[in-house]
PDB file of C-alpha atoms in Angstrom:
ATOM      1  CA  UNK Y   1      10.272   8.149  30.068  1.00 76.00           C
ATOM      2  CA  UNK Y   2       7.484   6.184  29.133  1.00 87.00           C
ATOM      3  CA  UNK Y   3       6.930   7.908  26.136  1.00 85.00           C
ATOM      4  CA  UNK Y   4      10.164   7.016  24.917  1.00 86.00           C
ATOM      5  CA  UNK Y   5       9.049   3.487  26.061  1.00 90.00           C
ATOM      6  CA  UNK Y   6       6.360   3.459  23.912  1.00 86.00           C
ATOM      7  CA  UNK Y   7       7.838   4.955  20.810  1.00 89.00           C
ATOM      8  CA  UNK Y   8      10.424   2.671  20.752  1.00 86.00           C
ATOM      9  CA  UNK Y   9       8.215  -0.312  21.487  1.00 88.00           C
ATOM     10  CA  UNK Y  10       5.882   0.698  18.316  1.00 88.00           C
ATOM     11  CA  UNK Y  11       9.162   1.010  16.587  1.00 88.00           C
ATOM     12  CA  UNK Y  12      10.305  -2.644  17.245  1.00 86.00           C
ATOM     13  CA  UNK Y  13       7.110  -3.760  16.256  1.00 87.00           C
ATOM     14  CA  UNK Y  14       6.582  -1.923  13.116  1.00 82.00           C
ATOM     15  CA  UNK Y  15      10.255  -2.864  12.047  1.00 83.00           C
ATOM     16  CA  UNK Y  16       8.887  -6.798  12.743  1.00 80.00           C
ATOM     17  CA  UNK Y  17       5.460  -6.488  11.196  1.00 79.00           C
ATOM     18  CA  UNK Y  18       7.300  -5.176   7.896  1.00 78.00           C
ATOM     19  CA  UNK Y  19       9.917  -7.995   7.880  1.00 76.00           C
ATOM     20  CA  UNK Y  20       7.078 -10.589   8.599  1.00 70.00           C
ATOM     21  CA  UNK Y  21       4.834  -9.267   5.290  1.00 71.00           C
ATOM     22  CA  UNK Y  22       7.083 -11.054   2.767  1.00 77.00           C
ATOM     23  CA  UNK Y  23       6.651 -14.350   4.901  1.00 81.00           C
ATOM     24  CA  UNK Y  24       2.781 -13.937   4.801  1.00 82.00           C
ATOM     25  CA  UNK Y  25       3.018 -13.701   1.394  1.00 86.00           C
ATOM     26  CA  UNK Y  26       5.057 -16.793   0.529  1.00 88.00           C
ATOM     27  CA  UNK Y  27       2.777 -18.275   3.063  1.00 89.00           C
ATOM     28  CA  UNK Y  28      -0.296 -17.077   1.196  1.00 92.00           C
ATOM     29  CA  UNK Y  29       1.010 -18.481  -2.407  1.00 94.00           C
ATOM     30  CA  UNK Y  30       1.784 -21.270  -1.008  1.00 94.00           C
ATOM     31  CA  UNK Y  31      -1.687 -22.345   0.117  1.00 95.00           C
ATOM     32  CA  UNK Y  32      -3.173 -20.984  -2.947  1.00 95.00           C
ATOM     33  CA  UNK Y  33      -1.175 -23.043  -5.147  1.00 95.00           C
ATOM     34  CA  UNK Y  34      -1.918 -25.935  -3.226  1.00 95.00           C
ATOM     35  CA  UNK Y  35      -5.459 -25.488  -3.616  1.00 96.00           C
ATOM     36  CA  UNK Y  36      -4.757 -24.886  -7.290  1.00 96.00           C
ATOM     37  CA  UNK Y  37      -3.311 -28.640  -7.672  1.00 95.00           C
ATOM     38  CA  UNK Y  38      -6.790 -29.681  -5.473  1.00 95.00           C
ATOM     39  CA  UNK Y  39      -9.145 -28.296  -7.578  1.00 97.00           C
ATOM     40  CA  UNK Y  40      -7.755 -28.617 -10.848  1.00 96.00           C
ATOM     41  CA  UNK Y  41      -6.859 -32.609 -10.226  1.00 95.00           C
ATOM     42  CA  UNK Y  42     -10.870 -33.156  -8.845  1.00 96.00           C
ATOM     43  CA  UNK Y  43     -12.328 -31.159 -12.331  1.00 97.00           C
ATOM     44  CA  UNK Y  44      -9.566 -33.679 -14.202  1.00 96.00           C
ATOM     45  CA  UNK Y  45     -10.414 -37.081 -12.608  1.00 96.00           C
ATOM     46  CA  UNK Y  46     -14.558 -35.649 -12.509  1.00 96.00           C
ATOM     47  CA  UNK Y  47     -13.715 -35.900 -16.526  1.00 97.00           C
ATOM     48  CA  UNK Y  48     -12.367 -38.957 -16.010  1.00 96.00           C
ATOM     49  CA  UNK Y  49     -15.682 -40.113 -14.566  1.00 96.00           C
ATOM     50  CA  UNK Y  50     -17.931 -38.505 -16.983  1.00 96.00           C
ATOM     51  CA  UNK Y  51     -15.954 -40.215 -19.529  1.00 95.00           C
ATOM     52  CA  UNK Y  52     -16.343 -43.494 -18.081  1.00 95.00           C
ATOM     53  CA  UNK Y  53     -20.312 -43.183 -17.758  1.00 96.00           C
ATOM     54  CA  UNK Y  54     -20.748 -41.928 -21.268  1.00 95.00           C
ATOM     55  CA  UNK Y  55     -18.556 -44.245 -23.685  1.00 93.00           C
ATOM     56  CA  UNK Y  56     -15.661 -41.949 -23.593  1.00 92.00           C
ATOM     57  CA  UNK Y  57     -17.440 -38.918 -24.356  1.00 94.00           C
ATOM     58  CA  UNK Y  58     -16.064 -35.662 -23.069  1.00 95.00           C
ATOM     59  CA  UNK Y  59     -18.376 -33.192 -20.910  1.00 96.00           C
ATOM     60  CA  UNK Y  60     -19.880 -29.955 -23.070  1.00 95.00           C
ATOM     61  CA  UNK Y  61     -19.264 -27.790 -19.243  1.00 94.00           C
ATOM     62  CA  UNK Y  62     -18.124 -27.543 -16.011  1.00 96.00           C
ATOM     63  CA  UNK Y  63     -21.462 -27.120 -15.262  1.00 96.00           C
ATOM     64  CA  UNK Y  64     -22.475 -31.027 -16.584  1.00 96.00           C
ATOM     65  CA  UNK Y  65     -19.758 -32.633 -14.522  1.00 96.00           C
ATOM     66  CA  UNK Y  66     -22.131 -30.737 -11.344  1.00 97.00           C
ATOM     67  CA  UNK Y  67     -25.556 -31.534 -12.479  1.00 97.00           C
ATOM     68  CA  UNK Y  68     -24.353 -35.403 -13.574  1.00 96.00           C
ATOM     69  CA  UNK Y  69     -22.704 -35.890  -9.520  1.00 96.00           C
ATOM     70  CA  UNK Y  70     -19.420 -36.790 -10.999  1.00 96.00           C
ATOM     71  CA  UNK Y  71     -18.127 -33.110  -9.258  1.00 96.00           C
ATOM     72  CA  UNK Y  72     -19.000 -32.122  -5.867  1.00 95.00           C
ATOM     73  CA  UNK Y  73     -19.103 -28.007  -6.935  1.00 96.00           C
ATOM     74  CA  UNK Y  74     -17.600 -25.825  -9.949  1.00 96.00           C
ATOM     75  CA  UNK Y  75     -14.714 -24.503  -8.274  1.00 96.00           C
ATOM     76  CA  UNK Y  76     -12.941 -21.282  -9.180  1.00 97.00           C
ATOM     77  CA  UNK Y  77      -9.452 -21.177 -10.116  1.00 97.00           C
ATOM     78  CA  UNK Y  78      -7.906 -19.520  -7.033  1.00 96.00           C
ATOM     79  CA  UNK Y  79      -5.719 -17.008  -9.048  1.00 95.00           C
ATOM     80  CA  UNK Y  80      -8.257 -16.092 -11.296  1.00 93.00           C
ATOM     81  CA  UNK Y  81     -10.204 -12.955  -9.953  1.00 91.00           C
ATOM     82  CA  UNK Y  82     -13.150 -13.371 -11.740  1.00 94.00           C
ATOM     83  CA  UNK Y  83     -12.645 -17.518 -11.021  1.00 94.00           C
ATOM     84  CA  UNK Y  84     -12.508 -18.790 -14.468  1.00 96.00           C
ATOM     85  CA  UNK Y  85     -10.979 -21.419 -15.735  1.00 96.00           C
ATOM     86  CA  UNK Y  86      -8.764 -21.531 -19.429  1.00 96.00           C
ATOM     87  CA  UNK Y  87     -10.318 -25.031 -20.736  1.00 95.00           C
ATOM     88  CA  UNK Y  88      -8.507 -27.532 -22.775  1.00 94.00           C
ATOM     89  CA  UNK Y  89     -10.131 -28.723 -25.781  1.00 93.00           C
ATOM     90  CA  UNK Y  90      -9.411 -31.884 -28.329  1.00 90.00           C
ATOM     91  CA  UNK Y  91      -6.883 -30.594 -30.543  1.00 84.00           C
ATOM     92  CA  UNK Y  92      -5.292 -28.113 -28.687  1.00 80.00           C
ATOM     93  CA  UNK Y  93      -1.657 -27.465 -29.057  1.00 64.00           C
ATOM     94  CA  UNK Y  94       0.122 -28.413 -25.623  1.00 63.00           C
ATOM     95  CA  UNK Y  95       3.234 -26.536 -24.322  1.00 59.00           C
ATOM     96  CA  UNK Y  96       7.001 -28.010 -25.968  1.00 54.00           C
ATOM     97  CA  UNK Y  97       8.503 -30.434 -23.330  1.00 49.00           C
ATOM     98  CA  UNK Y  98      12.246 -29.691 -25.363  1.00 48.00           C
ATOM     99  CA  UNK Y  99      14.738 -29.211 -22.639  1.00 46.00           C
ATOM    100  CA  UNK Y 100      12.990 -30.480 -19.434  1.00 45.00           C
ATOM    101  CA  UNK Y 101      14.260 -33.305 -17.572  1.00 47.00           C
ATOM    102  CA  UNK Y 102      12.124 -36.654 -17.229  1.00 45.00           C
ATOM    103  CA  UNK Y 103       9.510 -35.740 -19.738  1.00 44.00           C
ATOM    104  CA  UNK Y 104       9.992 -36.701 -23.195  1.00 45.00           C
ATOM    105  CA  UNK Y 105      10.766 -34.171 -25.748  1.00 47.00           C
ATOM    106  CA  UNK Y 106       8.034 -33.175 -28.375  1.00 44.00           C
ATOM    107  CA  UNK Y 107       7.384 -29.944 -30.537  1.00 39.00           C
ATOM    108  CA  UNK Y 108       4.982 -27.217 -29.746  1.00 39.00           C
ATOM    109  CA  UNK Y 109       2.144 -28.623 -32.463  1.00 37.00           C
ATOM    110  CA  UNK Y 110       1.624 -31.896 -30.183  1.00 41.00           C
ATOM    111  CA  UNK Y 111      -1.964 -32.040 -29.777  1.00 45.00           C
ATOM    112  CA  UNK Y 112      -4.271 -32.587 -26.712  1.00 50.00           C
ATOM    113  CA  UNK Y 113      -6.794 -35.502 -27.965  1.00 48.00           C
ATOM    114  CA  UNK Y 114      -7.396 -35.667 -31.414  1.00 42.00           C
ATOM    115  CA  UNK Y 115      -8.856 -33.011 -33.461  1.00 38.00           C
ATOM    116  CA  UNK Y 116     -12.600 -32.266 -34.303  1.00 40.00           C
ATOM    117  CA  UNK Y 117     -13.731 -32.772 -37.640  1.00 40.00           C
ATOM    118  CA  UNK Y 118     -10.041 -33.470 -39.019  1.00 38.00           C
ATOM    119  CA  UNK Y 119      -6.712 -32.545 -37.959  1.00 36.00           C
ATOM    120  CA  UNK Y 120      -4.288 -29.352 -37.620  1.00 33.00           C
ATOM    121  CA  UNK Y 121      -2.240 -27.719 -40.408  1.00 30.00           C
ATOM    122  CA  UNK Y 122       0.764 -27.010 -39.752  1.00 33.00           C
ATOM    123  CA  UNK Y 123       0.723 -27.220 -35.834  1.00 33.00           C
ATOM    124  CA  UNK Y 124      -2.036 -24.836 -35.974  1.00 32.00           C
ATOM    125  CA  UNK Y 125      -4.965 -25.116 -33.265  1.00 34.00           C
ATOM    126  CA  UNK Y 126      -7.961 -26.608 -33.724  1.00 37.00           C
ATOM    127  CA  UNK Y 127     -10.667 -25.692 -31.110  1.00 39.00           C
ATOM    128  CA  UNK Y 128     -14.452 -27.019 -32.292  1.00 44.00           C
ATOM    129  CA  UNK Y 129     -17.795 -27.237 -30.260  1.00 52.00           C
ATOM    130  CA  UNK Y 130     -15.995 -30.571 -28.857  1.00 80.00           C
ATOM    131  CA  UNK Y 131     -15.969 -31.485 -24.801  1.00 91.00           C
ATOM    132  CA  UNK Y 132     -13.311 -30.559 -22.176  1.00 94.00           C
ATOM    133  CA  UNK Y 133     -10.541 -32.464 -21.772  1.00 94.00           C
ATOM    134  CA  UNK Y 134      -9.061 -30.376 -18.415  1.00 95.00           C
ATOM    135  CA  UNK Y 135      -8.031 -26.751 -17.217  1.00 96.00           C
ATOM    136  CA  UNK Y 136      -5.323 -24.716 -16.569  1.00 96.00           C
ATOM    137  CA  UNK Y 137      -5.469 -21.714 -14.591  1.00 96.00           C
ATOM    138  CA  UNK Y 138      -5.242 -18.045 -16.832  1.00 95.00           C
ATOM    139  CA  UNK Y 139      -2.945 -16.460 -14.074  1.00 96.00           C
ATOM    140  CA  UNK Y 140       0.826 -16.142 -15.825  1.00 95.00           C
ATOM    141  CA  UNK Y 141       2.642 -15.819 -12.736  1.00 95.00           C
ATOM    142  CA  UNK Y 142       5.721 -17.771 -11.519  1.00 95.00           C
ATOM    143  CA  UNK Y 143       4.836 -20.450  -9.719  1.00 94.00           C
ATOM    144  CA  UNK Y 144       6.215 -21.651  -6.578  1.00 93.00           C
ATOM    145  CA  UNK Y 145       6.422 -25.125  -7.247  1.00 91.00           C
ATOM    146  CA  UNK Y 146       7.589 -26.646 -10.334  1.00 91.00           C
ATOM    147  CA  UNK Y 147       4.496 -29.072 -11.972  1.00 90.00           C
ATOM    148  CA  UNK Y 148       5.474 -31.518 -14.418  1.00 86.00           C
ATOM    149  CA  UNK Y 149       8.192 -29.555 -15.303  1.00 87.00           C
ATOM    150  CA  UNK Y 150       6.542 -26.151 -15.763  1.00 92.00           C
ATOM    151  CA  UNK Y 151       6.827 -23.067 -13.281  1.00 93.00           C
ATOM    152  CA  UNK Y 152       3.575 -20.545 -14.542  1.00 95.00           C
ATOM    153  CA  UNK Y 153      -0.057 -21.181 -13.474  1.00 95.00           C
ATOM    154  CA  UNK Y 154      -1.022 -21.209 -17.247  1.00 95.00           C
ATOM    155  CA  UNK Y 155       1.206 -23.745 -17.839  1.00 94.00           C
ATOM    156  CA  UNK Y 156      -0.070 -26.188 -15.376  1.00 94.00           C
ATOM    157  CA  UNK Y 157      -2.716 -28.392 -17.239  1.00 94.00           C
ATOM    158  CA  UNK Y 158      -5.171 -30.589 -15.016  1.00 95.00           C
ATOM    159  CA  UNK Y 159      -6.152 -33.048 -18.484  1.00 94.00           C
ATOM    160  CA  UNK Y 160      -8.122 -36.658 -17.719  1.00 90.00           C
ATOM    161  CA  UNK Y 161      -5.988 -39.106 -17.546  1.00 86.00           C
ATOM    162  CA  UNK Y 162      -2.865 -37.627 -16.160  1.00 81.00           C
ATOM    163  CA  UNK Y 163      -1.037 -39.843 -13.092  1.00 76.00           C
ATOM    164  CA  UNK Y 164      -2.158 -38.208  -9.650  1.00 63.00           C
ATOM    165  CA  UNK Y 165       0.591 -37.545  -7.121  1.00 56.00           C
ATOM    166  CA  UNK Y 166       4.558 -37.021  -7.333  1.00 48.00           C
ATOM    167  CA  UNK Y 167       4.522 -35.026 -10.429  1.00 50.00           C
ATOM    168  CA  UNK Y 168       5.325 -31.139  -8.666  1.00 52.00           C
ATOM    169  CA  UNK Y 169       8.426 -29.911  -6.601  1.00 53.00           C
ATOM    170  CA  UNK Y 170       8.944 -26.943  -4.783  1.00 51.00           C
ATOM    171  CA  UNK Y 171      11.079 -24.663  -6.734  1.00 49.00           C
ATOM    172  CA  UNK Y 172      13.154 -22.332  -5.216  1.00 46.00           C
ATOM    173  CA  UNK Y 173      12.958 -18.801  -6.247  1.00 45.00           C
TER     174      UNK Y 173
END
């Protein structure tokens, strides 16, 4: 009898610890993207600062914003295994806005900053030895939340200057 007890109480709890996974894993996300919005919005307004100290130059590194105080650490992107960051330069093409609500619409060759040494061609990208002007995370996944109208990690860009607060939504999958 208490055998049967047993077996049928590790049965009950296997059948809960299987339907309580998925839930971890929501739970899990959830906290990582948060800490996604933390750290990429305190490496954005640390730009901010840099920019303000040194006539509206833009910092070479992560690394400078750390050694000049204007960032407390260089965090890691939390869905990046190796931690890395994608970094937005001057001149970078941004993501088309066509088609999302609140946000005005542009093309895909709207540029980040202006250009090093010249302009684009075309919509092409121009990337030079020119400062950071934010991150984004290199993770492609879908995104809980919805951030300024976009729902992948690598479409989430933390650039100086943008407003803080209000701008993300929790999107339902």
């Amino acid at each position: 009898m208490s055998l049967v007890t047993l077996i049928a109480g590790m049965t009950i709890m296997f059948i809960m610890m299987s339907a309580a996974v998925p839930a971890w894993r929501y739970v899990m996300k959830d906290a990582r993207e948060e800490e996604l919005l933390f750290r990429g919005e305190q490496i954005a307004r640390a730009i901010e600062r840099y920019q303000r100290k040194n006539g509206n130059a833009l910092p070479p590194s992560i690394e400078i914003l750390v050694q000049q105080r204007h960032l407390r650490k260089a965090y890691k992107d939390p869905f990046a295994k190796d931690g890395k960051w994608r970094l937005v330069r001057p001149g970078e093409a941004l993501l088309p806005t066509t088609g999302i609500p609140g946000l005005p619409t542009s093309t895909p060759s709207t540029l980040v900053g202006s250009a090093p040494g010249g302009g684009t061609i075309g919509g092409s990208i121009t990337v030079g030895g020119a400062g950071i002007l934010g991150v984004a995370s290199l993770n492609k996944d879908k995104s809980l939340r919805m951030f300024n109208g976009r729902t992948r990690y690598n479409e989430w860009l933390f650039i100086a200057g943008q407003p803080i607060g209000g701008y993300f939504e929790l999107y339902r999958l």
